[in-house]
């Protein structure tokens, strides 16, 4: 590879590193784990569609009205002319295009189905609940040019103003925290079934499912972790500290922002 990959991420103000989004963290971890050279282009929400159209990226989803939805993360690889959206597709492309012997494989042969099932279970039991808890913290983490777009689109999707979904101290807040912790407790029992006893779901090397989980935790930690009573403070200590250790392992090695 002679030229750096261009990596598109959402700008943010929660931390000095700017990045806060769970989906873009998945792709950033992948780039960092593989040690590939890249530079970040920071975007606000309303900039995503025009910028991705310009690089001929394919929209990764549909809006409620059936029109195309352009999402981040996205990459443009100047070495091949490939433009891609969707963190999983980006991981697959980088794994095939740039084999990096000695670094963990995101999709070891024969694991795709199990990884997908695991990720779906994590989304249903944990991510869906922390998403509700994180809506207002996300708004507070956005750059000004993203706030109106984010509040309008997410309030329409969730059917509620974002600050009313799970205000701290409310019963809804307590219920979402409990549901997320119950979900993690179940998933922690699954980890314990592994004879490998490693930090990651398949042992001592992370696969894409671990990347997904770590990116989710990093997002929750970045947008809410400093707030009193925030769900990350509970998750970090839950299940014998398993989740805090998992995130620390990722961030110690693979949290660079280029
Ligand atoms: N499955 C996709 C999801 C990407 C996604 O939904 N990204 C959201 C941000 S969290 C987005 O870019 N939304 C654009 C918009 O709402 O206009 C992935 O993993 O990359």
XYZ file of C-alpha atoms and ligand atoms in Angstrom:
278
model
C 0.000 0.000 0.000
C 1.572 3.296 -0.999
C -1.152 5.837 -0.171
C -3.117 6.278 3.067
C -6.744 5.202 3.151
C -9.185 8.064 3.704
C -11.421 7.235 6.650
C -14.661 9.193 7.159
C -15.815 9.671 10.760
C -18.271 11.912 12.605
C -16.761 14.897 14.326
C -17.491 15.317 18.026
C -16.657 17.304 21.118
C -16.899 14.706 23.909
C -13.154 14.072 24.061
C -9.969 15.465 22.553
C -9.843 12.505 20.137
C -13.136 13.754 18.531
C -14.446 10.287 17.599
C -17.438 9.016 19.544
C -19.617 6.937 17.202
C -20.008 3.167 17.748
C -20.156 2.238 14.070
C -17.139 4.289 13.071
C -15.183 2.947 16.066
C -15.652 -0.545 14.609
C -13.885 0.461 11.399
C -11.246 2.512 13.228
C -10.385 -0.446 15.466
C -10.117 -2.627 12.323
C -7.695 -0.187 10.664
C -5.655 0.084 13.871
C -5.579 -3.679 14.511
C -4.273 -4.222 10.981
C -1.869 -1.309 11.343
C -2.883 0.201 7.996
C -2.039 3.840 7.228
C -5.111 6.080 7.128
C -6.141 9.672 7.665
C -9.467 10.760 9.104
C -11.793 13.159 7.333
C -14.210 14.567 9.922
C -17.810 15.134 8.855
C -21.020 16.459 10.346
C -24.233 14.537 9.708
C -25.585 16.761 6.903
C -22.250 16.432 5.051
C -22.315 12.627 4.851
C -24.581 12.178 1.814
C -22.953 14.788 -0.466
C -19.412 13.677 0.420
C -20.148 9.967 -0.039
C -21.932 10.615 -3.360
C -18.833 12.442 -4.551
C -16.597 9.413 -3.915
C -19.207 7.070 -5.482
C -19.866 5.136 -2.291
C -22.897 2.866 -2.339
C -25.616 3.815 0.166
C -25.718 1.231 2.941
C -29.372 1.418 3.987
C -32.786 2.908 3.206
C -34.572 5.735 5.005
C -38.148 5.189 6.268
C -39.443 6.854 3.072
C -37.555 4.336 0.904
C -34.831 6.728 -0.276
C -31.116 5.895 0.026
C -29.330 6.395 3.327
C -25.600 7.104 3.267
C -23.865 6.147 6.486
C -20.517 6.297 8.241
C -18.090 4.691 8.639
C -16.875 4.954 5.057
C -13.468 4.600 3.453
C -11.925 5.638 0.170
C -8.871 3.629 -0.816
C -6.787 5.691 -3.288
C -4.663 2.618 -4.061
C -7.595 0.746 -5.610
C -10.254 3.435 -6.182
C -12.635 1.506 -3.892
C -15.171 3.504 -1.847
C -17.057 1.560 0.822
C -19.615 2.057 3.556
C -20.636 -0.313 6.387
C -18.151 -1.393 9.044
C -18.460 -5.109 8.312
C -17.930 -4.626 4.560
C -14.941 -2.394 5.319
C -13.445 -5.071 7.596
C -13.995 -7.772 4.942
C -12.436 -5.626 2.216
C -9.372 -4.717 4.286
C -8.891 -8.323 5.387
C -8.923 -9.534 1.758
C -7.105 -6.605 0.146
C -4.378 -6.190 2.753
C -3.488 -9.489 4.411
C -1.371 -8.645 7.462
C 0.096 -11.912 8.760
C 0.421 -11.940 12.522
C -2.574 -9.673 13.140
C -5.921 -11.147 14.279
C -8.332 -12.414 11.594
C -11.734 -10.725 11.842
C -13.576 -13.578 10.126
C -11.754 -16.868 10.754
C -13.110 -19.540 8.374
C -16.330 -21.134 9.558
C -17.177 -18.412 12.097
C -19.379 -16.042 10.076
C -22.708 -17.563 11.146
C -21.776 -17.799 14.822
C -20.388 -14.269 14.835
C -23.572 -12.929 13.245
C -25.754 -14.739 15.788
C -23.587 -13.487 18.637
C -23.703 -9.904 17.373
C -27.482 -10.038 16.942
C -27.892 -11.315 20.490
C -25.610 -8.549 21.784
C -27.615 -5.953 19.818
C -30.946 -7.184 21.167
C -29.883 -7.672 24.785
C -27.429 -4.822 25.271
C -26.973 -2.358 22.430
C -30.682 -1.571 22.038
C -30.885 -0.648 25.714
C -27.725 1.428 25.892
C -28.820 3.200 22.713
C -31.893 4.565 24.524
C -29.713 5.654 27.442
C -27.183 7.316 25.165
C -29.435 9.530 23.036
C -29.128 12.728 25.084
C -25.418 12.130 25.875
C -24.824 11.790 22.110
C -26.499 15.137 21.441
C -24.164 16.732 23.982
C -21.190 15.128 22.192
C -21.997 16.396 18.678
C -20.500 19.344 16.877
C -23.065 22.140 16.310
C -23.599 21.336 12.627
C -24.894 17.854 13.502
C -27.256 18.634 16.375
C -30.440 19.635 14.472
C -30.118 16.776 11.964
C -29.467 14.188 14.665
C -32.285 15.317 16.979
C -34.818 15.563 14.137
C -34.065 12.172 12.561
C -33.645 10.209 15.808
C -36.704 11.732 17.522
C -38.774 10.799 14.440
C -37.356 7.243 14.443
C -37.868 6.726 18.188
C -41.183 8.624 18.421
C -40.040 10.871 21.287
C -37.935 13.962 21.943
C -34.501 12.591 22.838
C -34.316 14.143 26.309
C -37.585 12.412 27.266
C -36.515 8.847 26.413
C -34.539 7.983 29.550
C -33.845 11.052 31.697
C -31.376 10.241 34.517
C -33.278 9.342 37.685
C -36.389 8.179 35.772
C -37.929 4.717 35.917
C -37.214 4.298 32.195
C -33.519 5.002 32.822
C -33.355 2.418 35.621
C -35.181 -0.150 33.458
C -32.827 0.280 30.477
C -29.766 0.017 32.761
C -31.141 -3.157 34.349
C -31.989 -4.694 30.970
C -28.487 -3.942 29.603
C -26.796 -5.410 32.702
C -29.036 -8.504 32.620
C -28.143 -8.964 28.953
C -24.429 -8.650 29.664
C -24.693 -11.055 32.567
C -26.160 -13.672 30.223
C -23.456 -13.036 27.615
C -20.754 -13.245 30.290
C -22.034 -16.753 31.116
C -21.570 -17.644 27.427
C -17.923 -16.490 27.607
C -17.435 -18.744 30.592
C -18.399 -21.756 28.494
C -15.190 -21.242 26.483
C -12.465 -23.624 27.516
C -9.956 -20.999 26.286
C -10.824 -18.552 29.118
C -9.411 -15.725 27.018
C -10.428 -12.091 27.090
C -12.096 -12.370 23.675
C -14.975 -14.513 22.514
C -12.698 -16.946 20.686
C -9.801 -16.832 23.117
C -6.757 -14.595 23.016
C -7.327 -12.794 19.665
C -10.256 -10.536 18.788
C -12.604 -11.300 15.876
C -15.165 -8.906 14.368
C -17.741 -9.705 17.092
C -15.248 -8.481 19.733
C -14.635 -5.344 17.657
C -18.390 -4.712 17.623
C -18.698 -5.099 21.399
C -15.628 -2.969 22.180
C -16.822 -0.214 19.806
C -20.205 -0.176 21.541
C -18.604 0.113 24.967
C -16.201 2.805 23.789
C -19.118 4.855 22.501
C -21.071 4.478 25.762
C -17.960 5.390 27.762
C -17.076 8.401 25.617
C -20.531 10.003 25.455
C -21.720 9.203 28.965
C -18.995 7.727 31.110
C -18.191 10.885 33.050
C -21.816 11.431 34.118
C -22.995 10.452 37.583
C -25.075 7.269 37.343
C -24.155 6.639 33.703
C -24.577 3.094 32.438
C -20.869 2.710 31.552
C -19.901 3.085 35.214
C -22.133 0.090 35.979
C -21.055 -1.958 32.938
C -17.365 -1.449 33.692
C -17.738 -3.122 37.090
C -20.262 -5.801 36.089
C -19.466 -9.482 35.584
C -16.193 -9.421 37.508
C -14.908 -6.458 35.488
C -14.943 -8.457 32.225
C -16.212 -5.584 30.066
C -13.917 -2.955 31.546
C -10.938 -5.253 30.901
C -12.086 -5.943 27.344
C -12.358 -2.255 26.518
C -9.051 -1.434 28.217
C -7.341 -4.134 26.115
C -8.696 -2.588 22.896
C -7.914 0.960 23.868
C -4.403 0.252 25.116
C -3.473 -1.213 21.723
C -5.864 0.007 19.053
C -7.369 3.401 19.880
C -5.033 5.597 17.823
C -6.632 8.408 15.816
C -4.776 9.213 12.612
N -24.317 -1.276 9.882
C -23.694 -0.009 9.606
C -24.434 1.077 10.342
C -23.894 2.462 10.012
C -24.828 3.542 10.528
O -26.024 3.329 10.737
N -24.283 4.761 10.704
C -25.093 5.874 11.146
C -24.450 6.558 12.329
S -24.618 5.682 13.797
C -25.141 6.922 10.069
O -24.132 7.170 9.418
N -26.288 7.547 9.833
C -26.417 8.560 8.835
C -27.679 9.341 8.989
O -28.402 9.133 9.967
O -27.930 10.189 8.144
C -22.215 -0.075 9.983
O -21.850 -0.894 10.852
O -21.418 0.641 9.388
